[in-house]
Amino acid sequence: MSRPVRRAARLAYRLRSADAKLDRARLFLTESTGQSDEKTYRRRARVSELQVRWATIRARRALDRVPERDRADADRRLQALLRVDSILTSTSPAAVRRFLR
């Protein structure tokens, strides 16, 4: 698998992660409306929006560098990253450490 393909998949994964983080920040912001920590969550949501914008730009540029015939490879790599992420999030940290030994 070529380097541009791996890079495009990794940046697309980071974009999805940043988007999920933005969703969580918006949720916390709506829950904190009118409370003393509203300013903190407003700032976090604004920072998350900027991270999503930059991640979108970087992922789009990386995907543009991947030849058309290799785009399916980038998508397969992204799906593999997402599967690993879902497995790791559903597994306890202790079990992951035992597996990595």
mmCIF file with all atom_site columns, C-alpha atoms in Angstrom:
data_model
loop_
_atom_site.group_PDB
_atom_site.id
_atom_site.type_symbol
_atom_site.label_atom_id
_atom_site.label_alt_id
_atom_site.label_comp_id
_atom_site.label_asym_id
_atom_site.label_entity_id
_atom_site.label_seq_id
_atom_site.pdbx_PDB_ins_code
_atom_site.Cartn_x
_atom_site.Cartn_y
_atom_site.Cartn_z
_atom_site.occupancy
_atom_site.B_iso_or_equiv
_atom_site.pdbx_formal_charge
_atom_site.auth_seq_id
_atom_site.auth_comp_id
_atom_site.auth_asym_id
_atom_site.auth_atom_id
_atom_site.pdbx_PDB_model_num
ATOM 1   C CA . MET A 1 1   ? 0.000   0.000  0.000  1.00 0.00 ? 1   MET A CA 1
ATOM 2   C CA . SER A 1 2   ? 1.504   3.291  -1.038 1.00 0.00 ? 2   SER A CA 1
ATOM 3   C CA . ARG A 1 3   ? 2.354   6.100  1.302  1.00 0.00 ? 3   ARG A CA 1
ATOM 4   C CA . PRO A 1 4   ? -0.263  8.554  -0.089 1.00 0.00 ? 4   PRO A CA 1
ATOM 5   C CA . VAL A 1 5   ? -2.973  5.908  0.397  1.00 0.00 ? 5   VAL A CA 1
ATOM 6   C CA . ARG A 1 6   ? -2.007  5.326  4.029  1.00 0.00 ? 6   ARG A CA 1
ATOM 7   C CA . ARG A 1 7   ? -1.795  9.077  4.636  1.00 0.00 ? 7   ARG A CA 1
ATOM 8   C CA . ALA A 1 8   ? -5.217  9.728  3.092  1.00 0.00 ? 8   ALA A CA 1
ATOM 9   C CA . ALA A 1 9   ? -6.814  6.986  5.189  1.00 0.00 ? 9   ALA A CA 1
ATOM 10  C CA . ARG A 1 10  ? -5.152  8.248  8.369  1.00 0.00 ? 10  ARG A CA 1
ATOM 11  C CA . LEU A 1 11  ? -6.266  11.843 7.742  1.00 0.00 ? 11  LEU A CA 1
ATOM 12  C CA . ALA A 1 12  ? -9.821  10.729 6.917  1.00 0.00 ? 12  ALA A CA 1
ATOM 13  C CA . TYR A 1 13  ? -9.830  8.823  10.218 1.00 0.00 ? 13  TYR A CA 1
ATOM 14  C CA . ARG A 1 14  ? -8.628  11.944 12.045 1.00 0.00 ? 14  ARG A CA 1
ATOM 15  C CA . LEU A 1 15  ? -11.418 13.913 10.381 1.00 0.00 ? 15  LEU A CA 1
ATOM 16  C CA . ARG A 1 16  ? -14.011 11.452 11.689 1.00 0.00 ? 16  ARG A CA 1
ATOM 17  C CA . SER A 1 17  ? -12.468 11.619 15.153 1.00 0.00 ? 17  SER A CA 1
ATOM 18  C CA . ALA A 1 18  ? -12.489 15.430 15.116 1.00 0.00 ? 18  ALA A CA 1
ATOM 19  C CA . ASP A 1 19  ? -16.103 15.408 13.964 1.00 0.00 ? 19  ASP A CA 1
ATOM 20  C CA . ALA A 1 20  ? -17.104 13.099 16.821 1.00 0.00 ? 20  ALA A CA 1
ATOM 21  C CA . LYS A 1 21  ? -15.258 15.348 19.264 1.00 0.00 ? 21  LYS A CA 1
ATOM 22  C CA . LEU A 1 22  ? -17.162 18.363 17.899 1.00 0.00 ? 22  LEU A CA 1
ATOM 23  C CA . ASP A 1 23  ? -20.462 16.534 18.397 1.00 0.00 ? 23  ASP A CA 1
ATOM 24  C CA . ARG A 1 24  ? -19.549 15.817 22.025 1.00 0.00 ? 24  ARG A CA 1
ATOM 25  C CA . ALA A 1 25  ? -18.521 19.448 22.575 1.00 0.00 ? 25  ALA A CA 1
ATOM 26  C CA . ARG A 1 26  ? -21.827 20.685 21.149 1.00 0.00 ? 26  ARG A CA 1
ATOM 27  C CA . LEU A 1 27  ? -23.742 18.256 23.355 1.00 0.00 ? 27  LEU A CA 1
ATOM 28  C CA . PHE A 1 28  ? -21.936 19.466 26.479 1.00 0.00 ? 28  PHE A CA 1
ATOM 29  C CA . LEU A 1 29  ? -22.521 23.066 25.397 1.00 0.00 ? 29  LEU A CA 1
ATOM 30  C CA . THR A 1 30  ? -26.279 22.552 25.127 1.00 0.00 ? 30  THR A CA 1
ATOM 31  C CA . GLU A 1 31  ? -26.342 20.814 28.509 1.00 0.00 ? 31  GLU A CA 1
ATOM 32  C CA . SER A 1 32  ? -24.380 23.621 30.191 1.00 0.00 ? 32  SER A CA 1
ATOM 33  C CA . THR A 1 33  ? -26.524 26.504 28.928 1.00 0.00 ? 33  THR A CA 1
ATOM 34  C CA . GLY A 1 34  ? -27.047 29.009 31.712 1.00 0.00 ? 34  GLY A CA 1
ATOM 35  C CA . GLN A 1 35  ? -24.501 27.418 34.035 1.00 0.00 ? 35  GLN A CA 1
ATOM 36  C CA . SER A 1 36  ? -21.146 28.741 35.188 1.00 0.00 ? 36  SER A CA 1
ATOM 37  C CA . ASP A 1 37  ? -19.127 26.443 32.914 1.00 0.00 ? 37  ASP A CA 1
ATOM 38  C CA . GLU A 1 38  ? -20.931 27.486 29.732 1.00 0.00 ? 38  GLU A CA 1
ATOM 39  C CA . LYS A 1 39  ? -17.990 29.652 28.646 1.00 0.00 ? 39  LYS A CA 1
ATOM 40  C CA . THR A 1 40  ? -15.611 26.700 28.851 1.00 0.00 ? 40  THR A CA 1
ATOM 41  C CA . TYR A 1 41  ? -17.817 24.499 26.694 1.00 0.00 ? 41  TYR A CA 1
ATOM 42  C CA . ARG A 1 42  ? -18.411 27.338 24.224 1.00 0.00 ? 42  ARG A CA 1
ATOM 43  C CA . ARG A 1 43  ? -14.637 27.683 23.810 1.00 0.00 ? 43  ARG A CA 1
ATOM 44  C CA . ARG A 1 44  ? -14.205 23.916 23.401 1.00 0.00 ? 44  ARG A CA 1
ATOM 45  C CA . ALA A 1 45  ? -16.914 23.836 20.742 1.00 0.00 ? 45  ALA A CA 1
ATOM 46  C CA . ARG A 1 46  ? -15.258 26.705 18.861 1.00 0.00 ? 46  ARG A CA 1
ATOM 47  C CA . VAL A 1 47  ? -11.852 24.985 19.004 1.00 0.00 ? 47  VAL A CA 1
ATOM 48  C CA . SER A 1 48  ? -13.425 21.726 17.837 1.00 0.00 ? 48  SER A CA 1
ATOM 49  C CA . GLU A 1 49  ? -15.029 23.491 14.871 1.00 0.00 ? 49  GLU A CA 1
ATOM 50  C CA . LEU A 1 50  ? -11.638 24.825 13.820 1.00 0.00 ? 50  LEU A CA 1
ATOM 51  C CA . GLN A 1 51  ? -10.100 21.367 14.185 1.00 0.00 ? 51  GLN A CA 1
ATOM 52  C CA . VAL A 1 52  ? -12.800 19.893 11.962 1.00 0.00 ? 52  VAL A CA 1
ATOM 53  C CA . ARG A 1 53  ? -12.205 22.569 9.318  1.00 0.00 ? 53  ARG A CA 1
ATOM 54  C CA . TRP A 1 54  ? -8.467  21.926 9.260  1.00 0.00 ? 54  TRP A CA 1
ATOM 55  C CA . ALA A 1 55  ? -8.930  18.155 9.307  1.00 0.00 ? 55  ALA A CA 1
ATOM 56  C CA . THR A 1 56  ? -11.339 18.453 6.367  1.00 0.00 ? 56  THR A CA 1
ATOM 57  C CA . ILE A 1 57  ? -8.856  20.490 4.354  1.00 0.00 ? 57  ILE A CA 1
ATOM 58  C CA . ARG A 1 58  ? -5.966  18.128 5.115  1.00 0.00 ? 58  ARG A CA 1
ATOM 59  C CA . ALA A 1 59  ? -7.997  14.992 4.339  1.00 0.00 ? 59  ALA A CA 1
ATOM 60  C CA . ARG A 1 60  ? -9.277  16.452 1.076  1.00 0.00 ? 60  ARG A CA 1
ATOM 61  C CA . ARG A 1 61  ? -5.767  17.434 -0.027 1.00 0.00 ? 61  ARG A CA 1
ATOM 62  C CA . ALA A 1 62  ? -4.389  14.012 0.881  1.00 0.00 ? 62  ALA A CA 1
ATOM 63  C CA . LEU A 1 63  ? -7.152  12.259 -1.030 1.00 0.00 ? 63  LEU A CA 1
ATOM 64  C CA . ASP A 1 64  ? -6.507  14.470 -4.058 1.00 0.00 ? 64  ASP A CA 1
ATOM 65  C CA . ARG A 1 65  ? -2.919  13.174 -4.091 1.00 0.00 ? 65  ARG A CA 1
ATOM 66  C CA . VAL A 1 66  ? -4.076  9.555  -4.263 1.00 0.00 ? 66  VAL A CA 1
ATOM 67  C CA . PRO A 1 67  ? -4.398  8.237  -7.828 1.00 0.00 ? 67  PRO A CA 1
ATOM 68  C CA . GLU A 1 68  ? -7.934  7.321  -8.853 1.00 0.00 ? 68  GLU A CA 1
ATOM 69  C CA . ARG A 1 69  ? -7.091  3.621  -9.126 1.00 0.00 ? 69  ARG A CA 1
ATOM 70  C CA . ASP A 1 70  ? -5.880  3.539  -5.489 1.00 0.00 ? 70  ASP A CA 1
ATOM 71  C CA . ARG A 1 71  ? -8.856  5.274  -3.876 1.00 0.00 ? 71  ARG A CA 1
ATOM 72  C CA . ALA A 1 72  ? -10.505 1.958  -3.051 1.00 0.00 ? 72  ALA A CA 1
ATOM 73  C CA . ASP A 1 73  ? -7.351  0.998  -1.140 1.00 0.00 ? 73  ASP A CA 1
ATOM 74  C CA . ALA A 1 74  ? -7.617  4.212  0.875  1.00 0.00 ? 74  ALA A CA 1
ATOM 75  C CA . ASP A 1 75  ? -11.236 3.425  1.707  1.00 0.00 ? 75  ASP A CA 1
ATOM 76  C CA . ARG A 1 76  ? -10.370 -0.148 2.759  1.00 0.00 ? 76  ARG A CA 1
ATOM 77  C CA . ARG A 1 77  ? -7.581  1.188  4.966  1.00 0.00 ? 77  ARG A CA 1
ATOM 78  C CA . LEU A 1 78  ? -9.981  3.693  6.554  1.00 0.00 ? 78  LEU A CA 1
ATOM 79  C CA . GLN A 1 79  ? -12.523 0.942  7.246  1.00 0.00 ? 79  GLN A CA 1
ATOM 80  C CA . ALA A 1 80  ? -9.799  -1.157 8.874  1.00 0.00 ? 80  ALA A CA 1
ATOM 81  C CA . LEU A 1 81  ? -8.818  1.775  11.092 1.00 0.00 ? 81  LEU A CA 1
ATOM 82  C CA . LEU A 1 82  ? -12.446 2.281  12.095 1.00 0.00 ? 82  LEU A CA 1
ATOM 83  C CA . ARG A 1 83  ? -12.845 -1.428 12.940 1.00 0.00 ? 83  ARG A CA 1
ATOM 84  C CA . VAL A 1 84  ? -9.747  -1.370 15.125 1.00 0.00 ? 84  VAL A CA 1
ATOM 85  C CA . ASP A 1 85  ? -11.000 1.800  16.815 1.00 0.00 ? 85  ASP A CA 1
ATOM 86  C CA . SER A 1 86  ? -14.380 0.257  17.582 1.00 0.00 ? 86  SER A CA 1
ATOM 87  C CA . ILE A 1 87  ? -12.713 -2.861 18.996 1.00 0.00 ? 87  ILE A CA 1
ATOM 88  C CA . LEU A 1 88  ? -10.382 -0.808 21.171 1.00 0.00 ? 88  LEU A CA 1
ATOM 89  C CA . THR A 1 89  ? -13.164 1.410  22.504 1.00 0.00 ? 89  THR A CA 1
ATOM 90  C CA . SER A 1 90  ? -15.282 -1.593 23.431 1.00 0.00 ? 90  SER A CA 1
ATOM 91  C CA . THR A 1 91  ? -12.380 -3.394 25.141 1.00 0.00 ? 91  THR A CA 1
ATOM 92  C CA . SER A 1 92  ? -11.104 -2.562 28.609 1.00 0.00 ? 92  SER A CA 1
ATOM 93  C CA . PRO A 1 93  ? -7.703  -0.824 28.821 1.00 0.00 ? 93  PRO A CA 1
ATOM 94  C CA . ALA A 1 94  ? -6.335  -3.700 30.901 1.00 0.00 ? 94  ALA A CA 1
ATOM 95  C CA . ALA A 1 95  ? -7.276  -6.240 28.230 1.00 0.00 ? 95  ALA A CA 1
ATOM 96  C CA . VAL A 1 96  ? -5.635  -4.107 25.545 1.00 0.00 ? 96  VAL A CA 1
ATOM 97  C CA . ARG A 1 97  ? -2.425  -3.911 27.612 1.00 0.00 ? 97  ARG A CA 1
ATOM 98  C CA . ARG A 1 98  ? -2.442  -7.690 28.082 1.00 0.00 ? 98  ARG A CA 1
ATOM 99  C CA . PHE A 1 99  ? -2.902  -8.194 24.347 1.00 0.00 ? 99  PHE A CA 1
ATOM 100 C CA . LEU A 1 100 ? -0.061  -5.817 23.463 1.00 0.00 ? 100 LEU A CA 1
ATOM 101 C CA . ARG A 1 101 ? 2.458   -7.553 25.773 1.00 0.00 ? 101 ARG A CA 1
#
